[in-house]
Amino acid sequence: AVSVAFPLTMMITGIVGNALAMLLISRSYRAKESRRKRSFLLCIGSLALTDLLGQLLTSPIVISVYLSNRAWDAVDPSGHLCAFFGFSMTVFGLCPLFIASAMAVERTLAIRAPHWYASHMKTRVTKTVLLGIWLAVFAFALLPIAGLGQYTLQWPGTWCFISTDNSQLTGSLFFASTFAVLGLLSLVVTVACNLATIEALVSRCWTKATVSRSSKQWGRITMETLIQLLGIMCVLSTCWSPLLITMLKMIFSHTSFEHCKGFSDEAQSSELHKECNFFLTAVRLASLNQILDPWVYLLLRKILLQKFYQAANSVSKCSNNEWKGRSITLSEEIRRTTA
């Protein structure tokens, strides 16, 4: 469960995916036909940049600790690297969640209030919102330096994160619970806005199908958007819910996984080891979100969905041709037998 291959694979995959996403975003942003989508592209680009920076700043530290036989003290004798790692985990954990919420709100306004969106939603507003998210998250992540909260080494000794043990510092409970609550609220906002967007798209698609001849194109666009929004909700919920809920559970039960080692009782140690493994899996799922983000938001729609539709069209054409061939053969046999 603790191998250097896992963080190494995640780092390479995350860097490649986010770099490719940023390349496609820059091309789309410069295109003239993408002027109406520039706010959305800015959000996607900032999300890819955030995920890329998160991978570049945290993964090399984890790999170095693994290569040092998981001896954090050998890599970080002063303890300052642990504080930087916890700070990075907090910043690059909350920023993607808040940016995803901003993207969900932006899409809802674009679909449900198109006239207001066209007149008020400028790129300047989008840049201001994104800058505000970054500054707010940075200020929140710096609270442990001011004495409110603490970043500590986590099991199995290869990473640092927010301390959930409120016996060490009075502000630990507030800081950890605030992080978990903010993360869950951003998930709720994202899911609610995406559901509202899906409902508006479906109703508009039905309207287009009854009054317009371009219903087939509308249906294709609606299906692409629905798959993308459903993918966003599934990835965010699957990757972040286990970690955030586990953090709240530890806070309310006054427990901490910083002491996963050192239990003498064998049964208690076995039970605690399972909980520690689950917590480590939850953290890895949250880190996996940085890898899946570019594929869900951009690459899935631009590449995989087009290939899917091409494959589906080719299969349908082949099946239609095969059915026509069988019908012709059957009609010829009927003529022969009747003659």
GROMACS .gro file of C-alpha atoms in nm:
model
  339
    1ALA     CA    1   0.000   0.000   0.000
    2VAL     CA    2   0.301   0.233   0.037
    3SER     CA    3   0.505   0.221  -0.284
    4VAL     CA    4   0.696   0.492  -0.469
    5ALA     CA    5   0.537   0.375  -0.795
    6PHE     CA    6   0.202   0.526  -0.697
    7PRO     CA    7   0.311   0.892  -0.647
    8LEU     CA    8   0.551   0.867  -0.943
    9THR     CA    9   0.275   0.747  -1.176
   10MET     CA   10   0.035   1.010  -1.047
   11MET     CA   11   0.289   1.288  -1.099
   12ILE     CA   12   0.369   1.190  -1.458
   13THR     CA   13   0.004   1.138  -1.552
   14GLY     CA   14  -0.103   1.464  -1.388
   15ILE     CA   15   0.169   1.671  -1.555
   16VAL     CA   16   0.097   1.527  -1.900
   17GLY     CA   17  -0.280   1.562  -1.871
   18ASN     CA   18  -0.283   1.915  -1.734
   19ALA     CA   19  -0.014   2.036  -1.977
   20LEU     CA   20  -0.211   1.896  -2.271
   21ALA     CA   21  -0.529   2.055  -2.137
   22MET     CA   22  -0.361   2.394  -2.104
   23LEU     CA   23  -0.234   2.367  -2.462
   24LEU     CA   24  -0.583   2.297  -2.597
   25ILE     CA   25  -0.731   2.573  -2.379
   26SER     CA   26  -0.485   2.833  -2.511
   27ARG     CA   27  -0.570   2.742  -2.869
   28SER     CA   28  -0.944   2.759  -2.805
   29TYR     CA   29  -0.911   3.088  -2.616
   30ARG     CA   30  -0.737   3.257  -2.911
   31ALA     CA   31  -0.998   3.138  -3.160
   32LYS     CA   32  -1.249   3.401  -3.272
   33GLU     CA   33  -1.546   3.168  -3.245
   34SER     CA   34  -1.472   3.109  -2.874
   35ARG     CA   35  -1.537   3.465  -2.756
   36ARG     CA   36  -1.860   3.367  -2.582
   37LYS     CA   37  -1.680   3.082  -2.402
   38ARG     CA   38  -1.379   3.279  -2.280
   39SER     CA   39  -1.505   3.299  -1.920
   40PHE     CA   40  -1.552   2.923  -1.914
   41LEU     CA   41  -1.212   2.867  -2.077
   42LEU     CA   42  -1.048   3.094  -1.821
   43CYS     CA   43  -1.195   2.881  -1.543
   44ILE     CA   44  -1.075   2.560  -1.708
   45GLY     CA   45  -0.731   2.706  -1.768
   46SER     CA   46  -0.694   2.821  -1.407
   47LEU     CA   47  -0.810   2.479  -1.289
   48ALA     CA   48  -0.552   2.301  -1.507
   49LEU     CA   49  -0.280   2.543  -1.393
   50THR     CA   50  -0.373   2.490  -1.028
   51ASP     CA   51  -0.365   2.112  -1.064
   52LEU     CA   52  -0.033   2.128  -1.249
   53LEU     CA   53   0.129   2.345  -0.981
   54GLY     CA   54  -0.006   2.114  -0.712
   55GLN     CA   55   0.155   1.815  -0.879
   56LEU     CA   56   0.487   1.993  -0.930
   57LEU     CA   57   0.512   2.120  -0.570
   58THR     CA   58   0.398   1.813  -0.374
   59SER     CA   59   0.480   1.500  -0.574
   60PRO     CA   60   0.862   1.544  -0.580
   61ILE     CA   61   0.862   1.576  -0.200
   62VAL     CA   62   0.665   1.253  -0.158
   63ILE     CA   63   0.892   1.070  -0.403
   64SER     CA   64   1.203   1.193  -0.218
   65VAL     CA   65   1.065   1.068   0.112
   66TYR     CA   66   0.983   0.728  -0.039
   67LEU     CA   67   1.335   0.703  -0.182
   68SER     CA   68   1.471   0.781   0.170
   69ASN     CA   69   1.289   0.473   0.308
   70ARG     CA   70   1.005   0.692   0.435
   71ALA     CA   71   1.231   0.878   0.677
   72TRP     CA   72   1.082   1.226   0.676
   73ASP     CA   73   1.337   1.354   0.929
   74ALA     CA   74   1.618   1.274   0.686
   75VAL     CA   75   1.458   1.488   0.415
   76ASP     CA   76   1.320   1.758   0.645
   77PRO     CA   77   1.527   1.785   0.966
   78SER     CA   78   1.406   2.140   1.039
   79GLY     CA   79   1.034   2.067   0.992
   80HIS     CA   80   0.978   2.363   0.760
   81LEU     CA   81   0.919   2.135   0.461
   82CYS     CA   82   0.629   1.970   0.645
   83ALA     CA   83   0.461   2.308   0.696
   84PHE     CA   84   0.513   2.392   0.328
   85PHE     CA   85   0.371   2.055   0.223
   86GLY     CA   86   0.062   2.097   0.441
   87PHE     CA   87   0.017   2.452   0.311
   88SER     CA   88   0.037   2.323  -0.049
   89MET     CA   89  -0.209   2.044   0.021
   90THR     CA   90  -0.457   2.295   0.163
   91VAL     CA   91  -0.418   2.548  -0.119
   92PHE     CA   92  -0.426   2.299  -0.404
   93GLY     CA   93  -0.709   2.110  -0.238
   94LEU     CA   94  -0.950   2.399  -0.184
   95CYS     CA   95  -0.867   2.598  -0.498
   96PRO     CA   96  -0.984   2.328  -0.745
   97LEU     CA   97  -1.302   2.277  -0.542
   98PHE     CA   98  -1.381   2.650  -0.542
   99ILE     CA   99  -1.292   2.686  -0.910
  100ALA     CA  100  -1.519   2.391  -0.992
  101SER     CA  101  -1.799   2.567  -0.802
  102ALA     CA  102  -1.733   2.889  -0.994
  103MET     CA  103  -1.747   2.696  -1.322
  104ALA     CA  104  -2.075   2.535  -1.221
  105VAL     CA  105  -2.226   2.874  -1.135
  106GLU     CA  106  -2.096   3.019  -1.463
  107ARG     CA  107  -2.253   2.740  -1.669
  108THR     CA  108  -2.583   2.774  -1.484
  109LEU     CA  109  -2.598   3.148  -1.553
  110ALA     CA  110  -2.504   3.092  -1.918
  111ILE     CA  111  -2.784   2.837  -1.969
  112ARG     CA  112  -3.062   2.965  -1.741
  113ALA     CA  113  -3.002   3.342  -1.775
  114PRO     CA  114  -2.837   3.391  -2.116
  115HIS     CA  115  -2.935   3.759  -2.159
  116TRP     CA  116  -2.800   3.860  -1.818
  117TYR     CA  117  -2.491   3.647  -1.878
  118ALA     CA  118  -2.418   3.813  -2.214
  119SER     CA  119  -2.443   4.164  -2.071
  120HIS     CA  120  -2.275   4.119  -1.731
  121MET     CA  121  -2.039   3.820  -1.747
  122LYS     CA  122  -1.720   3.963  -1.893
  123THR     CA  123  -1.372   3.815  -1.883
  124ARG     CA  124  -1.270   4.088  -1.640
  125VAL     CA  125  -1.529   3.962  -1.391
  126THR     CA  126  -1.407   3.605  -1.433
  127LYS     CA  127  -1.044   3.704  -1.372
  128THR     CA  128  -1.148   3.898  -1.060
  129VAL     CA  129  -1.339   3.599  -0.922
  130LEU     CA  130  -1.051   3.360  -0.988
  131LEU     CA  131  -0.800   3.599  -0.828
  132GLY     CA  132  -1.031   3.633  -0.527
  133ILE     CA  133  -1.048   3.254  -0.490
  134TRP     CA  134  -0.670   3.226  -0.497
  135LEU     CA  135  -0.616   3.506  -0.244
  136ALA     CA  136  -0.886   3.379  -0.008
  137VAL     CA  137  -0.750   3.022  -0.010
  138PHE     CA  138  -0.392   3.147   0.037
  139ALA     CA  139  -0.501   3.355   0.336
  140PHE     CA  140  -0.687   3.059   0.485
  141ALA     CA  141  -0.390   2.822   0.436
  142LEU     CA  142  -0.161   3.070   0.615
  143LEU     CA  143  -0.368   3.059   0.936
  144PRO     CA  144  -0.147   2.791   1.100
  145ILE     CA  145   0.149   3.028   1.068
  146ALA     CA  146  -0.053   3.278   1.272
  147GLY     CA  147  -0.114   3.011   1.536
  148LEU     CA  148  -0.463   2.900   1.429
  149GLY     CA  149  -0.427   2.536   1.330
  150GLN     CA  150  -0.129   2.313   1.264
  151TYR     CA  151   0.028   2.106   0.987
  152THR     CA  152   0.168   1.774   1.108
  153LEU     CA  153   0.323   1.460   0.962
  154GLN     CA  154   0.064   1.201   0.861
  155TRP     CA  155   0.078   0.823   0.833
  156PRO     CA  156   0.273   0.647   0.678
  157GLY     CA  157   0.519   0.932   0.724
  158THR     CA  158   0.536   1.048   0.362
  159TRP     CA  159   0.315   1.359   0.367
  160CYS     CA  160   0.191   1.640   0.592
  161PHE     CA  161  -0.158   1.777   0.630
  162ILE     CA  162  -0.395   1.954   0.870
  163SER     CA  163  -0.382   1.823   1.224
  164THR     CA  164  -0.712   1.690   1.359
  165ASP     CA  165  -0.582   1.639   1.713
  166ASN     CA  166  -0.727   1.933   1.908
  167SER     CA  167  -0.530   1.844   2.220
  168GLN     CA  168  -0.209   1.991   2.075
  169LEU     CA  169  -0.341   2.331   1.963
  170THR     CA  170  -0.663   2.512   2.044
  171GLY     CA  171  -0.712   2.631   1.684
  172SER     CA  172  -0.665   2.286   1.527
  173LEU     CA  173  -1.031   2.193   1.567
  174PHE     CA  174  -1.150   2.517   1.407
  175PHE     CA  175  -0.903   2.505   1.119
  176ALA     CA  176  -0.961   2.138   1.033
  177SER     CA  177  -1.341   2.161   1.060
  178THR     CA  178  -1.346   2.479   0.850
  179PHE     CA  179  -1.145   2.308   0.576
  180ALA     CA  180  -1.383   2.011   0.569
  181VAL     CA  181  -1.698   2.226   0.580
  182LEU     CA  182  -1.575   2.457   0.303
  183GLY     CA  183  -1.489   2.158   0.087
  184LEU     CA  184  -1.829   1.996   0.138
  185LEU     CA  185  -2.010   2.325   0.072
  186SER     CA  186  -1.824   2.367  -0.257
  187LEU     CA  187  -1.926   2.013  -0.354
  188VAL     CA  188  -2.289   2.089  -0.273
  189VAL     CA  189  -2.280   2.410  -0.479
  190THR     CA  190  -2.122   2.230  -0.774
  191VAL     CA  191  -2.373   1.944  -0.770
  192ALA     CA  192  -2.673   2.176  -0.725
  193CYS     CA  193  -2.568   2.408  -1.009
  194ASN     CA  194  -2.489   2.117  -1.241
  195LEU     CA  195  -2.829   1.961  -1.173
  196ALA     CA  196  -2.996   2.296  -1.246
  197THR     CA  197  -2.799   2.322  -1.572
  198ILE     CA  198  -2.892   1.967  -1.672
  199GLU     CA  199  -3.261   2.035  -1.606
  200ALA     CA  200  -3.250   2.353  -1.819
  201LEU     CA  201  -3.065   2.176  -2.101
  202VAL     CA  202  -3.313   1.888  -2.112
  203SER     CA  203  -3.615   2.119  -2.115
  204ARG     CA  204  -3.460   2.336  -2.388
  205CYS     CA  205  -3.371   2.028  -2.589
  206TRP     CA  206  -3.735   1.914  -2.580
  207THR     CA  207  -3.845   2.260  -2.693
  208LYS     CA  208  -3.598   2.262  -2.980
  209ALA     CA  209  -3.709   1.915  -3.085
  210THR     CA  210  -4.068   2.031  -3.125
  211VAL     CA  211  -4.018   2.372  -3.294
  212SER     CA  212  -3.684   2.350  -3.475
  213ARG     CA  213  -3.544   2.139  -3.752
  214SER     CA  214  -3.198   2.145  -3.595
  215SER     CA  215  -3.311   1.921  -3.311
  216LYS     CA  216  -3.055   1.652  -3.396
  217GLN     CA  217  -2.763   1.892  -3.352
  218TRP     CA  218  -2.918   2.033  -3.032
  219GLY     CA  219  -2.959   1.680  -2.899
  220ARG     CA  220  -2.595   1.598  -2.972
  221ILE     CA  221  -2.471   1.915  -2.798
  222THR     CA  222  -2.702   1.851  -2.503
  223MET     CA  223  -2.583   1.492  -2.470
  224GLU     CA  224  -2.217   1.601  -2.473
  225THR     CA  225  -2.281   1.861  -2.205
  226LEU     CA  226  -2.484   1.620  -1.992
  227ILE     CA  227  -2.209   1.359  -2.002
  228GLN     CA  228  -1.951   1.623  -1.913
  229LEU     CA  229  -2.153   1.759  -1.619
  230LEU     CA  230  -2.229   1.411  -1.488
  231GLY     CA  231  -1.860   1.326  -1.513
  232ILE     CA  232  -1.773   1.640  -1.316
  233MET     CA  233  -2.014   1.551  -1.035
  234CYS     CA  234  -1.905   1.187  -1.019
  235VAL     CA  235  -1.532   1.268  -1.015
  236LEU     CA  236  -1.558   1.545  -0.756
  237SER     CA  237  -1.788   1.350  -0.526
  238THR     CA  238  -1.589   1.027  -0.551
  239CYS     CA  239  -1.251   1.191  -0.504
  240TRP     CA  240  -1.327   1.439  -0.225
  241SER     CA  241  -1.622   1.310  -0.023
  242PRO     CA  242  -1.431   1.027   0.155
  243LEU     CA  243  -1.153   1.259   0.276
  244LEU     CA  244  -1.380   1.544   0.387
  245ILE     CA  245  -1.628   1.317   0.564
  246THR     CA  246  -1.345   1.124   0.732
  247MET     CA  247  -1.196   1.450   0.857
  248LEU     CA  248  -1.528   1.557   1.009
  249LYS     CA  249  -1.567   1.214   1.166
  250MET     CA  250  -1.220   1.238   1.326
  251ILE     CA  251  -1.290   1.590   1.451
  252PHE     CA  252  -1.619   1.504   1.619
  253SER     CA  253  -1.482   1.180   1.765
  254HIS     CA  254  -1.167   1.360   1.893
  255THR     CA  255  -0.938   1.113   1.715
  256SER     CA  256  -0.636   1.156   1.493
  257PHE     CA  257  -0.453   0.937   1.245
  258GLU     CA  258  -0.124   1.098   1.338
  259HIS     CA  259  -0.082   0.816   1.593
  260CYS     CA  260  -0.138   0.519   1.367
  261LYS     CA  261   0.171   0.354   1.508
  262GLY     CA  262   0.247   0.265   1.865
  263PHE     CA  263  -0.054   0.062   1.983
  264SER     CA  264   0.041  -0.244   2.181
  265ASP     CA  265  -0.296  -0.416   2.181
  266GLU     CA  266  -0.309  -0.639   1.872
  267ALA     CA  267  -0.685  -0.617   1.809
  268GLN     CA  268  -0.689  -0.242   1.859
  269SER     CA  269  -0.382  -0.205   1.641
  270SER     CA  270  -0.545  -0.410   1.362
  271GLU     CA  271  -0.862  -0.202   1.370
  272LEU     CA  272  -0.668   0.123   1.373
  273HIS     CA  273  -0.450   0.001   1.086
  274LYS     CA  274  -0.762  -0.051   0.871
  275GLU     CA  275  -0.880   0.301   0.951
  276CYS     CA  276  -0.538   0.439   0.865
  277ASN     CA  277  -0.539   0.254   0.534
  278PHE     CA  278  -0.882   0.397   0.455
  279PHE     CA  279  -0.760   0.747   0.537
  280LEU     CA  280  -0.458   0.700   0.310
  281THR     CA  281  -0.687   0.578   0.032
  282ALA     CA  282  -0.909   0.883   0.081
  283VAL     CA  283  -0.608   1.113   0.047
  284ARG     CA  284  -0.497   0.934  -0.268
  285LEU     CA  285  -0.847   0.971  -0.413
  286ALA     CA  286  -0.835   1.346  -0.344
  287SER     CA  287  -0.495   1.364  -0.514
  288LEU     CA  288  -0.635   1.165  -0.806
  289ASN     CA  289  -0.878   1.450  -0.871
  290GLN     CA  290  -0.586   1.661  -0.999
  291ILE     CA  291  -0.524   1.397  -1.266
  292LEU     CA  292  -0.885   1.343  -1.367
  293ASP     CA  293  -0.981   1.712  -1.386
  294PRO     CA  294  -0.836   1.788  -1.732
  295TRP     CA  295  -0.985   1.472  -1.882
  296VAL     CA  296  -1.331   1.539  -1.743
  297TYR     CA  297  -1.346   1.910  -1.817
  298LEU     CA  298  -1.181   1.928  -2.157
  299LEU     CA  299  -1.014   1.621  -2.303
  300LEU     CA  300  -1.313   1.395  -2.243
  301ARG     CA  301  -1.541   1.624  -2.440
  302LYS     CA  302  -1.301   1.722  -2.717
  303ILE     CA  303  -1.145   1.387  -2.791
  304LEU     CA  304  -1.321   1.088  -2.640
  305LEU     CA  305  -1.679   1.199  -2.707
  306GLN     CA  306  -1.602   1.274  -3.071
  307LYS     CA  307  -1.444   0.932  -3.109
  308PHE     CA  308  -1.744   0.779  -2.936
  309TYR     CA  309  -1.988   0.945  -3.177
  310GLN     CA  310  -1.776   0.846  -3.476
  311ALA     CA  311  -1.766   0.486  -3.356
  312ALA     CA  312  -2.139   0.488  -3.283
  313ASN     CA  313  -2.217   0.630  -3.629
  314SER     CA  314  -1.995   0.375  -3.802
  315VAL     CA  315  -2.155   0.090  -3.606
  316SER     CA  316  -2.504   0.216  -3.687
  317LYS     CA  317  -2.416   0.249  -4.058
  318CYS     CA  318  -2.269  -0.100  -4.066
  319SER     CA  319  -2.574  -0.244  -3.893
  320ASN     CA  320  -2.806  -0.059  -4.133
  321ASN     CA  321  -2.614  -0.181  -4.437
  322GLU     CA  322  -2.613  -0.533  -4.301
  323TRP     CA  323  -2.988  -0.516  -4.238
  324LYS     CA  324  -3.047  -0.382  -4.589
  325GLY     CA  325  -2.835  -0.662  -4.735
  326ARG     CA  326  -3.027  -0.924  -4.542
  327SER     CA  327  -3.358  -0.770  -4.654
  328ILE     CA  328  -3.253  -0.777  -5.021
  329THR     CA  329  -3.136  -1.139  -4.992
  330LEU     CA  330  -3.459  -1.238  -4.820
  331SER     CA  331  -3.674  -1.067  -5.084
  332GLU     CA  332  -3.483  -1.244  -5.364
  333GLU     CA  333  -3.538  -1.582  -5.198
  334ILE     CA  334  -3.911  -1.507  -5.165
  335ARG     CA  335  -3.932  -1.419  -5.535
  336ARG     CA  336  -3.757  -1.742  -5.632
  337THR     CA  337  -3.979  -1.955  -5.420
  338THR     CA  338  -4.298  -1.786  -5.543
  339ALA     CA  339  -4.184  -1.808  -5.905
   0.00000   0.00000   0.00000
